Short mmCIF file of C-alpha atoms in Angstrom, two decimals:
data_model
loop_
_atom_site.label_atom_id
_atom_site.label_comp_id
_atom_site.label_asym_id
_atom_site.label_seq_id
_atom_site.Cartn_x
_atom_site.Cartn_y
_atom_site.Cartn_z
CA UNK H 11 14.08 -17.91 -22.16
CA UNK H 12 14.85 -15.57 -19.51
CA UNK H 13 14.39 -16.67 -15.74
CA UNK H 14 13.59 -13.58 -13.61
CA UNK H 15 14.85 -13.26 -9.84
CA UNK H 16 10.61 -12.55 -8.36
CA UNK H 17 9.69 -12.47 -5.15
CA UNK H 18 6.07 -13.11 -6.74
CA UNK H 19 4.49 -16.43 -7.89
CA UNK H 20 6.01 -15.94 -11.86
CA UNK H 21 5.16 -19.48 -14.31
CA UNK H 22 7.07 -20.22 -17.28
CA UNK H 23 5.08 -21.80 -20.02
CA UNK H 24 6.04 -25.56 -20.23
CA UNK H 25 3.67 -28.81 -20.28
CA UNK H 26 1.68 -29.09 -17.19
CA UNK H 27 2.71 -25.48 -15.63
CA UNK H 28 -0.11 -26.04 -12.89
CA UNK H 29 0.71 -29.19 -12.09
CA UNK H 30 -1.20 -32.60 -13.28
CA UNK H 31 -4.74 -31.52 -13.68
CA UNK H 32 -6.03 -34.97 -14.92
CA UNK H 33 -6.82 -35.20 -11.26
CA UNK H 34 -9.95 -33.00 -11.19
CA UNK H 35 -11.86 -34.73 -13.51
CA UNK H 36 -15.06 -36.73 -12.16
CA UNK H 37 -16.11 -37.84 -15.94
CA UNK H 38 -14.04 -38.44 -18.66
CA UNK H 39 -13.99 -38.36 -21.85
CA UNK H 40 -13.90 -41.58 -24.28
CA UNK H 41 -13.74 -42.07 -27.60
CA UNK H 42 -15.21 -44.83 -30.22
CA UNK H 43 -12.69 -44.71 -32.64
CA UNK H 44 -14.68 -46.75 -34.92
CA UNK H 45 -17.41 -43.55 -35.26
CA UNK H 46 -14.58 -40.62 -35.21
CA UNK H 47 -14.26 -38.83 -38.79
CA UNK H 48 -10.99 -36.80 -38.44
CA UNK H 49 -12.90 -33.73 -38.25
CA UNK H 50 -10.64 -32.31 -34.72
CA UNK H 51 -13.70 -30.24 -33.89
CA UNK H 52 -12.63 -31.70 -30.49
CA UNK H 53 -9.15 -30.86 -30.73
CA UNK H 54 -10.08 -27.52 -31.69
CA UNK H 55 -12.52 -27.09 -28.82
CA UNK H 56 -10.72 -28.32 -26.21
CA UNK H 57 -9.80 -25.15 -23.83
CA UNK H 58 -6.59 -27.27 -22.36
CA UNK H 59 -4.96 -28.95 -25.37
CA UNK H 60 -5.67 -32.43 -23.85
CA UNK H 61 -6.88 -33.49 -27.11
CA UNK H 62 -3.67 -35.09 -28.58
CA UNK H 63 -3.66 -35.21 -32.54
CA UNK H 64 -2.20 -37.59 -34.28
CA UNK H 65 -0.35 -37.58 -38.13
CA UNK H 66 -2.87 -39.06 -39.42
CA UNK H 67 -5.76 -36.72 -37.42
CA UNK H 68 -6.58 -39.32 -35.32
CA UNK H 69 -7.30 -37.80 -31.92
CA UNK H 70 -6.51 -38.95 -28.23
CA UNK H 71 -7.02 -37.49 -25.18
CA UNK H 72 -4.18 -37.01 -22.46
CA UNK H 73 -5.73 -37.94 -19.36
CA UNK H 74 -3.04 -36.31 -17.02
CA UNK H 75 -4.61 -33.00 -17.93
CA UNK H 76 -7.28 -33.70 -19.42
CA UNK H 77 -9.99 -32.18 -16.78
CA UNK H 78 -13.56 -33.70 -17.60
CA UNK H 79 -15.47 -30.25 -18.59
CA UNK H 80 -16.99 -32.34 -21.55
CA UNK H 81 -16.97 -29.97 -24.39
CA UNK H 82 -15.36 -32.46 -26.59
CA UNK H 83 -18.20 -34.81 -26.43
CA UNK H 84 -20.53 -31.84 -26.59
CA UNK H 85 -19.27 -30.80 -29.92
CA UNK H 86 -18.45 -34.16 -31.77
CA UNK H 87 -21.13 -34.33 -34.38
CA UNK H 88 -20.84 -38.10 -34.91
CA UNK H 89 -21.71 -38.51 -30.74
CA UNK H 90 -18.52 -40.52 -30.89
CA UNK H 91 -16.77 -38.98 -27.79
CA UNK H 92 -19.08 -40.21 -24.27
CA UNK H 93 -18.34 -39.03 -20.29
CA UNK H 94 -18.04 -41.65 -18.18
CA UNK H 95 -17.90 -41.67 -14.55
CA UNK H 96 -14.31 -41.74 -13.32
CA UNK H 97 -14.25 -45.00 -10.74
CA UNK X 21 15.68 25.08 -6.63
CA UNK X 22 12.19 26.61 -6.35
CA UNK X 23 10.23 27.14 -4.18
CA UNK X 24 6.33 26.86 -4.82
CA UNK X 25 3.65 27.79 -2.97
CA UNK X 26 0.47 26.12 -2.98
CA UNK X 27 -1.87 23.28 -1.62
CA UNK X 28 -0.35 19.90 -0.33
CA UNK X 29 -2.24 18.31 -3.38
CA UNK X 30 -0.42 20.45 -5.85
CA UNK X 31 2.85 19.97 -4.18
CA UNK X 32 2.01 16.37 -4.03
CA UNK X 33 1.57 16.24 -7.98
CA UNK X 34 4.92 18.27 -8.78
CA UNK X 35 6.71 15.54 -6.71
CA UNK X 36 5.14 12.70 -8.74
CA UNK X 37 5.87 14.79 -12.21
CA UNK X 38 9.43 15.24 -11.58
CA UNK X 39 9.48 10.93 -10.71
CA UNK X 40 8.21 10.44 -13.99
CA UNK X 41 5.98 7.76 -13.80
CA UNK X 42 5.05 5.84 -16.92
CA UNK X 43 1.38 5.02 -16.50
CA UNK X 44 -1.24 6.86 -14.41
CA UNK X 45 -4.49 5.35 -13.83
CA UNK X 46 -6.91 7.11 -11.97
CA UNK X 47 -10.68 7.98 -10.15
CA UNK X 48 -11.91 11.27 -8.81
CA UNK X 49 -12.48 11.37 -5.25
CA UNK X 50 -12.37 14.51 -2.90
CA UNK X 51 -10.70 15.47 -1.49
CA UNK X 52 -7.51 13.45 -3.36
CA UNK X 53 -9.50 14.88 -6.89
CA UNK X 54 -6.53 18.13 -7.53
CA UNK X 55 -3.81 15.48 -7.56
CA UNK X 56 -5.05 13.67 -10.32
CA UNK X 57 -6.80 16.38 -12.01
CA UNK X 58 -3.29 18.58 -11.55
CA UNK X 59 -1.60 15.06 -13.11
CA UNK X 60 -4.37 15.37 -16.21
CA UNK X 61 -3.42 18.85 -16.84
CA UNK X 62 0.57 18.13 -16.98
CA UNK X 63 -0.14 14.57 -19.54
CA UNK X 64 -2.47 16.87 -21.71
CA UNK X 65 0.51 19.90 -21.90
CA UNK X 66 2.82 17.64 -22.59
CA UNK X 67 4.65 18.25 -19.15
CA UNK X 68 4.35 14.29 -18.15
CA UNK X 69 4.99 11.68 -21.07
CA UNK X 70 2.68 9.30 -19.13
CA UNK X 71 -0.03 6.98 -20.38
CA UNK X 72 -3.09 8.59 -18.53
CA UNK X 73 -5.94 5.96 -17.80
CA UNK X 74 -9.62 7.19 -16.51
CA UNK X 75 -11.56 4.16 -15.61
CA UNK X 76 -13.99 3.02 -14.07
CA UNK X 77 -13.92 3.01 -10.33
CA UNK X 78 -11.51 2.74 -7.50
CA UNK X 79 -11.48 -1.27 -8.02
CA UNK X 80 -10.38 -0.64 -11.54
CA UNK X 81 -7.50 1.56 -10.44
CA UNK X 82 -5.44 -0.56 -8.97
CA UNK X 83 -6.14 -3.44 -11.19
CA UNK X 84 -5.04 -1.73 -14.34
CA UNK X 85 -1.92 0.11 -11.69
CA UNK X 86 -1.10 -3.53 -11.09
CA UNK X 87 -1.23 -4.71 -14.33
CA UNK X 88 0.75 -1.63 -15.35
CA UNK X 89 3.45 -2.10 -13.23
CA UNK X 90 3.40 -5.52 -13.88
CA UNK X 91 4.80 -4.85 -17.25
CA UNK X 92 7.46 -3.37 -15.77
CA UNK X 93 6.60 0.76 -15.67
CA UNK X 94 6.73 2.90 -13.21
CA UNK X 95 3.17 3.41 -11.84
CA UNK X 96 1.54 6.49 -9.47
CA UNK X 97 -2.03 6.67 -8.53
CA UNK X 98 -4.18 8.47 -5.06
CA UNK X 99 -6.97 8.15 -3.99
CA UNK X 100 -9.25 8.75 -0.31
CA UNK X 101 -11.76 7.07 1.88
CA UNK X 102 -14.24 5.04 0.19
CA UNK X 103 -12.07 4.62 -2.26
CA UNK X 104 -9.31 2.95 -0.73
CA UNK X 105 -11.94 0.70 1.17
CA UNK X 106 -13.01 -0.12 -2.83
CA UNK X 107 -9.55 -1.11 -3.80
CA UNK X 108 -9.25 -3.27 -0.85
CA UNK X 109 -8.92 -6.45 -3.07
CA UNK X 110 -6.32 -5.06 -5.30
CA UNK X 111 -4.41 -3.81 -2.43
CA UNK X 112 -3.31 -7.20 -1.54
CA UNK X 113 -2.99 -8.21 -5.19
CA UNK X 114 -0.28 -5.34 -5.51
CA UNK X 115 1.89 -6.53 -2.46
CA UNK X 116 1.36 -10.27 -2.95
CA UNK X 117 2.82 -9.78 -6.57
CA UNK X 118 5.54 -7.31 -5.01
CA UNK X 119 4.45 -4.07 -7.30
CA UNK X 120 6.36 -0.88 -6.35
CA UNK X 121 3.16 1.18 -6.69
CA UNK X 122 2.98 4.52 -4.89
CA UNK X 123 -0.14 5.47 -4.16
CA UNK X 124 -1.31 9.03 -2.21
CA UNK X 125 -4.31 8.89 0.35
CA UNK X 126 -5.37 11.96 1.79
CA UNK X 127 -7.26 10.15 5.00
CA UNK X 128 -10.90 10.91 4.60
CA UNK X 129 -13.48 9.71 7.15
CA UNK X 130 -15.60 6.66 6.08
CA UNK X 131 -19.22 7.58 5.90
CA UNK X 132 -21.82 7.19 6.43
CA UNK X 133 -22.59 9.77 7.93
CA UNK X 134 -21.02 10.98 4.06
CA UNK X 135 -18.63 12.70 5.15
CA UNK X 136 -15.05 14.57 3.31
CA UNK X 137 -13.07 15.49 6.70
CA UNK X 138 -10.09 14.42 7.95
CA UNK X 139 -9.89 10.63 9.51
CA UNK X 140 -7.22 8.24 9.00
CA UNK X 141 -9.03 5.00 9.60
CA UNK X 142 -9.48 4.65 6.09
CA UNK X 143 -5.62 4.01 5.82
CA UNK X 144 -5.56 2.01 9.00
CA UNK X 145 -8.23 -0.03 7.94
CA UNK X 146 -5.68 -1.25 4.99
CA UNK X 147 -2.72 -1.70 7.40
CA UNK X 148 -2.99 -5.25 6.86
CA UNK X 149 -2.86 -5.60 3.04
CA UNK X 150 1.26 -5.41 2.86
CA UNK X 151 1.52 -1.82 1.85
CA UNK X 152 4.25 0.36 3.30
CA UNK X 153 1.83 3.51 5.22
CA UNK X 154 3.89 6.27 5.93
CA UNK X 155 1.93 9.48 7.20
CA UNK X 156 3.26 13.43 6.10
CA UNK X 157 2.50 16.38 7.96
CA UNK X 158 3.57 19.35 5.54
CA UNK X 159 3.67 19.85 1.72
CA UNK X 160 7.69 19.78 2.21
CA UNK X 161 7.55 16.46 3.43
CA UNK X 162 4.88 15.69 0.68
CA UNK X 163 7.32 16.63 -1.87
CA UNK X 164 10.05 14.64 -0.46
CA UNK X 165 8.67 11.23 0.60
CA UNK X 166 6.74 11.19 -2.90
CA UNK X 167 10.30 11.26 -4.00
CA UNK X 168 11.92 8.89 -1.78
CA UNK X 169 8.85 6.47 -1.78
CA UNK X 170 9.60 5.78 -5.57
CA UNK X 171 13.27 4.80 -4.57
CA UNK X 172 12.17 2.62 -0.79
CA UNK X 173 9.90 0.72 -3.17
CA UNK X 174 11.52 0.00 -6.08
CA UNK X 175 14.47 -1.09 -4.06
CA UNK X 176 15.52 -5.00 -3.95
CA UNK X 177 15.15 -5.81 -1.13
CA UNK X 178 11.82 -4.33 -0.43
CA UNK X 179 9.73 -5.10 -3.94
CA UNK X 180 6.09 -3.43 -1.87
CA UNK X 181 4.41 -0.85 -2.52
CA UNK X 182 3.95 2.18 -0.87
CA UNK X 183 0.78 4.34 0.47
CA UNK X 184 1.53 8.12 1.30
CA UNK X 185 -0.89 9.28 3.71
CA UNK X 186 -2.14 13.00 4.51
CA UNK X 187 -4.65 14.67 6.09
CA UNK X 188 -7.78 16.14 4.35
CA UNK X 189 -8.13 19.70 3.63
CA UNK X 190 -5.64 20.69 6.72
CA UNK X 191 -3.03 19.35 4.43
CA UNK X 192 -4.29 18.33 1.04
CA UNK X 193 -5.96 21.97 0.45
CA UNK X 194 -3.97 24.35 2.46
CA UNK X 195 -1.04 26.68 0.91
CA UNK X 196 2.29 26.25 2.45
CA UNK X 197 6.01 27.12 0.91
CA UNK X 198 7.71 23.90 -0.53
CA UNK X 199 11.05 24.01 -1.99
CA UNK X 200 11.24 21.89 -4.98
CA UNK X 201 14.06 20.02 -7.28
CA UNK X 202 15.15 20.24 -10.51
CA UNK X 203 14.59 17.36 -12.66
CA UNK X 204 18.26 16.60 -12.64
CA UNK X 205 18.57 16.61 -8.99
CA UNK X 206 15.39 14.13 -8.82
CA UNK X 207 16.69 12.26 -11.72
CA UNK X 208 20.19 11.81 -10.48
CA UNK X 209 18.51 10.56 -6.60
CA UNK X 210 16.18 8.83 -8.45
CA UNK X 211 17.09 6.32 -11.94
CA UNK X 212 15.04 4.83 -14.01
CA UNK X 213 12.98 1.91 -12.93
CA UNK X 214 14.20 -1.72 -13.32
CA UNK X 215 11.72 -4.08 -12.79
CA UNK X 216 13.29 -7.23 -11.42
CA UNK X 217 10.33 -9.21 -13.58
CA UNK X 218 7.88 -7.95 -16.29
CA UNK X 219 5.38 -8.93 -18.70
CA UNK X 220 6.47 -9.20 -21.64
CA UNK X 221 5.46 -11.30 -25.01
CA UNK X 222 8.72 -12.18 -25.68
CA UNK X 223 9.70 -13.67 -22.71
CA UNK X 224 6.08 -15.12 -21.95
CA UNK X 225 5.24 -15.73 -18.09
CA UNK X 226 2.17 -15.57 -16.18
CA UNK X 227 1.54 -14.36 -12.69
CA UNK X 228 -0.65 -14.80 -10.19
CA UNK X 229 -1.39 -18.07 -10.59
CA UNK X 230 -1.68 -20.81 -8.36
CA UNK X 231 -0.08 -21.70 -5.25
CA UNK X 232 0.01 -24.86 -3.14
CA UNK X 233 0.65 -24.66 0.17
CA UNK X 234 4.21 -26.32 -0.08
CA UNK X 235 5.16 -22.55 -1.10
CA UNK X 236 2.30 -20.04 -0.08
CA UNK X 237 3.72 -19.75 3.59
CA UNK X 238 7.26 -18.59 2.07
CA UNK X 239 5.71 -15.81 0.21
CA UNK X 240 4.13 -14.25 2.80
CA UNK X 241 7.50 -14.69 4.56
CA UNK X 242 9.44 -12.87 1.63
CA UNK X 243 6.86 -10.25 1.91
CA UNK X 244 7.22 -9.68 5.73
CA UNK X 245 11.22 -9.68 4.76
CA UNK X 246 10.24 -6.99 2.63
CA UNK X 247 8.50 -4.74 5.37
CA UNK X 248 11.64 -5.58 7.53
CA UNK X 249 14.31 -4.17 4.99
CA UNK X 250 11.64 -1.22 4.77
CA UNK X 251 12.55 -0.49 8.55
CA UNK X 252 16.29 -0.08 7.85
CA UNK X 253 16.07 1.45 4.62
CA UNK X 254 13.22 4.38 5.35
CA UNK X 255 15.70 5.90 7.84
CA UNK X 256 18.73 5.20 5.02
CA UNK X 257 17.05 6.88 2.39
CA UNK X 258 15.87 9.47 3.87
CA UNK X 259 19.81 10.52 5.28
CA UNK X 260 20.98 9.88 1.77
CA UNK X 261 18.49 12.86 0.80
CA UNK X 262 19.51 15.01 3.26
CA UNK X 263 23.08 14.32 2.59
CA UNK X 264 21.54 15.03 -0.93
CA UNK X 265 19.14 18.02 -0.62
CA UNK X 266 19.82 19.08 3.30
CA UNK X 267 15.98 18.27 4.17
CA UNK X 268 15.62 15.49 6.48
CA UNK X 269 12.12 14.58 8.12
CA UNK X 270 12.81 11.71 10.38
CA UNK X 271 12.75 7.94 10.07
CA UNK X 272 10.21 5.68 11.04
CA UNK X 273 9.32 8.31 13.42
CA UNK X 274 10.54 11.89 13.59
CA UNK X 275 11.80 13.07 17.59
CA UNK X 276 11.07 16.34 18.80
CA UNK X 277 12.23 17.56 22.27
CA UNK X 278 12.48 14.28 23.43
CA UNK X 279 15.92 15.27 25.67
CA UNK X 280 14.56 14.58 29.09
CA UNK X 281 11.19 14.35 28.69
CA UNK X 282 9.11 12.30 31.01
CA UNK X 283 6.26 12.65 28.61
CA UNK X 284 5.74 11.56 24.96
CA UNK X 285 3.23 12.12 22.61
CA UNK X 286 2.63 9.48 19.60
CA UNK X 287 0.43 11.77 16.41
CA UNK X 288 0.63 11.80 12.95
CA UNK X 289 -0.10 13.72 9.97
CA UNK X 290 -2.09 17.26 10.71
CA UNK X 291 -1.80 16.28 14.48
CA UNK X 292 1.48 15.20 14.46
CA UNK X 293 2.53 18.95 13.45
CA UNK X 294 0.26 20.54 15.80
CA UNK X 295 1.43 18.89 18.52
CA UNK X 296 5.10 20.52 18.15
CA UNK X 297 3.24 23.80 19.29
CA UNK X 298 1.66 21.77 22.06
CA UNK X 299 4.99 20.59 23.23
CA UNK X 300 6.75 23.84 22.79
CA UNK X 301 3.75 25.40 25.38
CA UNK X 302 4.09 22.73 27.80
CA UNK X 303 7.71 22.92 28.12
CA UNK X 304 6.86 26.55 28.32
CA UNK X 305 5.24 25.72 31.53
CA UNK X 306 7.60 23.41 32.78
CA UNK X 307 6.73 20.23 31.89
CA UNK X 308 8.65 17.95 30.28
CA UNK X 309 7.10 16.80 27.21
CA UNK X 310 8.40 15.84 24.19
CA UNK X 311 6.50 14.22 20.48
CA UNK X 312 7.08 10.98 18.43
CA UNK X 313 5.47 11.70 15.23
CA UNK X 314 4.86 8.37 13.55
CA UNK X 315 5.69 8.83 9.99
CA UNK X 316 5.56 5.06 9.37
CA UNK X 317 2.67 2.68 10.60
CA UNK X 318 3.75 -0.10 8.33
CA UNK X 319 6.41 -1.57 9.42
CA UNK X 320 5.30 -0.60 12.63
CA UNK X 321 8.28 1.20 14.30
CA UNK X 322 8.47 -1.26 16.87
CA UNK X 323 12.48 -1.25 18.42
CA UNK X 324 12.31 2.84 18.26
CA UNK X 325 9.26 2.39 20.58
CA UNK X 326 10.82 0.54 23.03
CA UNK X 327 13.94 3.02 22.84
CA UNK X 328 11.84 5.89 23.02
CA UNK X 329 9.64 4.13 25.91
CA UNK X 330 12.27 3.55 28.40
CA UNK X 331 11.34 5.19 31.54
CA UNK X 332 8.43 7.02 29.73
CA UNK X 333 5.13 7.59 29.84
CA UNK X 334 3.52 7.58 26.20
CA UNK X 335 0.44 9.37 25.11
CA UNK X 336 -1.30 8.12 21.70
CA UNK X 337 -3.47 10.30 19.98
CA UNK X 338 -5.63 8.22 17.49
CA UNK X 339 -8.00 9.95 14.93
CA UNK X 340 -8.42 6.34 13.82
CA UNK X 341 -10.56 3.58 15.71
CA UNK X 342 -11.03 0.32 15.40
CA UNK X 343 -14.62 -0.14 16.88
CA UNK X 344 -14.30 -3.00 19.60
CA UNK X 345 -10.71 -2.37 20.19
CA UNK X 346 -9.57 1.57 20.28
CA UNK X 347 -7.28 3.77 18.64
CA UNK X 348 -4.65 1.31 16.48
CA UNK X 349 -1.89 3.46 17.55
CA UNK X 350 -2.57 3.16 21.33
CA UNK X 351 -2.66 -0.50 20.81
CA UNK X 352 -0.01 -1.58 18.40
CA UNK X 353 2.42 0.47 20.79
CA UNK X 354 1.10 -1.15 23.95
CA UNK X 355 2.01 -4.06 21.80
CA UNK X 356 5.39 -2.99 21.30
CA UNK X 357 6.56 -1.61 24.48
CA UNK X 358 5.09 -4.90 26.52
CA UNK X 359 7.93 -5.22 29.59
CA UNK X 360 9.70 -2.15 28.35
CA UNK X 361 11.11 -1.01 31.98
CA UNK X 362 8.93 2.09 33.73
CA UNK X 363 6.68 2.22 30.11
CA UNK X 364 3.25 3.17 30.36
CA UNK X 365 0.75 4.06 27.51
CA UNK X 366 -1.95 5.98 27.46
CA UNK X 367 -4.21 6.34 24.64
CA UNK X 368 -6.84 9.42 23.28
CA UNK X 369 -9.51 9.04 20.59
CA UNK X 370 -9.13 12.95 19.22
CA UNK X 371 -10.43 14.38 16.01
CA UNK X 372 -12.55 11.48 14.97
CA UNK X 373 -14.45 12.38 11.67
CA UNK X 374 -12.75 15.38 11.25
CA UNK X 375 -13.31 17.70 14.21
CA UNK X 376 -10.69 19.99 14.72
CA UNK X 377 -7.46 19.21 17.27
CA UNK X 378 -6.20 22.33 18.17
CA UNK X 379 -2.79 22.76 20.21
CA UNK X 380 -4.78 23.21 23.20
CA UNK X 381 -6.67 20.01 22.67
CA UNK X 382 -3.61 18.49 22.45
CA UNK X 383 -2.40 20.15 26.04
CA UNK X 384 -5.46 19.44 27.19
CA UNK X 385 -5.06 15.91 26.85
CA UNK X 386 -1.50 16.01 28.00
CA UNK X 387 -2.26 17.41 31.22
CA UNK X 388 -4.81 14.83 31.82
CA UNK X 389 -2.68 12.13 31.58
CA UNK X 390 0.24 14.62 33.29
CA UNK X 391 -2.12 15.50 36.87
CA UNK X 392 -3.04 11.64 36.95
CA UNK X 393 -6.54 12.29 35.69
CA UNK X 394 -6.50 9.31 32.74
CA UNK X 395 -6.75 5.64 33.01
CA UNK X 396 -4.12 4.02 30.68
CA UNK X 397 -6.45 1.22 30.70
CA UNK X 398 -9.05 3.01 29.43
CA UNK X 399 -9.18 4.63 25.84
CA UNK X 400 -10.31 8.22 26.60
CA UNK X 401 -12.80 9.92 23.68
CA UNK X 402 -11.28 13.47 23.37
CA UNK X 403 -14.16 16.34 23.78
CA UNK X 404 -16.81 13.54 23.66
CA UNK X 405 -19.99 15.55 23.73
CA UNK X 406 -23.38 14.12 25.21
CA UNK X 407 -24.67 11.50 23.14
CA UNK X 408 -28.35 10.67 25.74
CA UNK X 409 -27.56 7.96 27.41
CA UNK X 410 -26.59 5.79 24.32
#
């Protein structure tokens, strides 16, 4: 990839290009395993790709970026993703 | 060479033909409207290969010009008035993300009172966005800052944009001679832009995106670095194209009979030009007066000032004001000349919304100042007329 010489604010794609964003959340999302069918509605949904999936389609969520906006949980249809209150 | 004759609008749009730029975006407003309807008329003959945009208002302008230029193309756009005060947002986007727009405004007052005459705080009320101003007085000098605007802004060092202001209808729609280039001449002064970064899918980036503080502060000092090389290299440029061409319109500001003059006026634009045959009368009558005609606000020629401000008494004419302070040219140069030995400034409000500044307007004012009849304290309103009691 080519690194230009700008005199403007110019960001390369990479992991984390704005920094760790984990830190805005005030709920967050977690997930009951035990109800989760594999269906990676969330993964899909999720507009910052903090939904980690696994080989198997498990799913995870990266709480460095992860920000809170709850559309995960909002989408799962087996109610098997719930916000809770960051401490 | 040719030599056209025509309206400063006209002249103004040959100039930006011959620089082909590769995208044009663009919104009607008088009395800029020929330049971009003249531009229109060339992309439609085939006489520009330019991607022509018409949106939807001033605002949109400059946001597709930035995001044009963004991507790396060489971008042109004008505009007047109300419709620079529209684009105010996206004026400070362009110079924050160091675009080498050029962009023509004819100075049109600010209504209301609606209004399409001449008044150049519509530019001056953008002096703070990080665009390089520079003011022209003729279609000549039109033609050739259009020219060497592309060149200051695309230059390394510099990375701004720049704003080319004239005045309304005394300019923009009157016919005077200007000799133009051939398209090798411009293209030989002139190369092909080369963006020093783009948008571009295969070498994804994004800009404009956010900025901690650990970093904002050095930006805006890169940008002021900017304006600085812009003082050295507006002067440089324009002596390569006279060494070039053998047309040379000053620097940052252009001296006439300033050889022993005691006397100084400070105009620009229509004024600036009238005020040569104000000088050349009061020499005429013995007194020794000479003109500074600003052709550069931003940077603000600061060090030429002072030089020219030794021992001198300076007379700004503003057809500008900012309401609760004065003319900005009266002030900035106070500004500048602050301890300058035997410097005093004096400052006239002439020509505001339009009204005509003749040459004897401009003697008139002169003499004032000249038989100790002003207050260089006090900003003087030019041919104020009775406005009962308020």
């Amino acid at each position: 990839m080519e690194r230009y010489e700008a005199d403007t604010t110019i960001s390369y794609p990479c992991v984390g290009a704005a920094g760790k964003t984990g830190g805005w959340r005030d709920f967050k999302p977690v997930i009951d395993q035990s109800n989760c069918i594999k269906c990676l509605r969330c993964w899909a949904y999720c507009p910052e790709g903090a939904v980690l999936r696994g080989e198997d389609d498990s799913v995870s969520i990266d709480y460095d970026y992860c920000k809170g906006c709850g559309i995960c949980a909002r989408e799962c249809p087996k109610k098997a993703i719930t916000m809770e209150r960051e401490d | 060479m040719t030599t056209m004759f025509d309206v400063g609008n006209k002249v103004a749009a040959k100039a930006v033909q011959l620089c082909r730029p590769e995208v044009i975006a663009a919104y009607p407003i008088t009395p800029q409207t020929v330049i971009v309807e003249e531009l229109a008329r060339m992309v439609q003959a085939g006489e520009l290969s330019a991607e022509y945009l018409c949106v939807e208002s001033e605002h949109s302008v400059m946001a597709a010009t930035c995001a044009a230029a963004s991507m790396g193309v060489r971008t042109f756009t004008a505009t007047s008035s109300q419709g620079l005060a529209f684009m105010h947002e996206m004026l400070h986007w362009a110079s924050l993300s160091r675009l080498p727009i050029v962009m023509i405004n004819v100075n049109r007052a600010l209504g209301p009172g609606w209004s399409i005459w001449v008044d150049e705080t519509d530019s001056m009320s953008q002096r703070d966005t990080g665009w390089i101003q520079i003011y022209c007085s003729t279609a000549q000098e039109i033609f050739d800052t259009v020219i060497q605007a592309f060149k200051l802004a695309e230059h390394r060092d510099v990375q701004l944009p720049v704003m080319i202001n004239y005045s309304a209808f005394t300019i923009s729609h009157t016919m005077m001679p200007a000799d133009i280039l051939s398209q090798e001449d411009v293209d030989a002064f002139l190369p092909a832009f080369e963006a020093y970064w783009r948008l571009d899918w295969r070498n994804p980036v994004t800009f404009g995106n956010v900025i901690s503080d650990e970093y904002a502060m050095e930006k805006r000092y890169t940008m002021y670095r900017g304006m600085e090389a812009a003082k050295q290299l507006i002067p440089e440029i324009a002596r390569e194209y006279e060494q070039t061409f053998g047309r040379y319109h000053g620097g940052l500001i252009e001296e006439y009979r300033l050889d022993d003059a005691e006397y100084v006026l400070l105009a620009m634009a229509a004024i600036g030009s009238e005020a040569k045959v104000a000088v050349d009368n009061l020499r005429d009558k013995g007194y020794k007066v000479g003109l500074g005609r600003m052709r550069v606000i931003r940077p603000f020629p600061d060090e030429e000032l002072r030089r020219i401000g030794k021992g001198r008494t300076l007379i700004a004419l503003d057809r500008n004001i900012s309401v609760g302070s004065g003319g900005v040219v009266y002030h900035e140069t106070r500004s500048a000349v602050l301890g300058v030995e035997g410097c005093k400034v004096y400052g006239y409000l002439a020509g505001i919304g339009g009204r005509d500044v003749t040459y004897e307007d401009i003697e008139g004012m002169a003499l004032k100042v000249i038989n100790g009849e002003a207050d260089p304290d006090v900003v003087g309103w030019w041919d104020l007329k009775d406005t009962g009691g308020k």
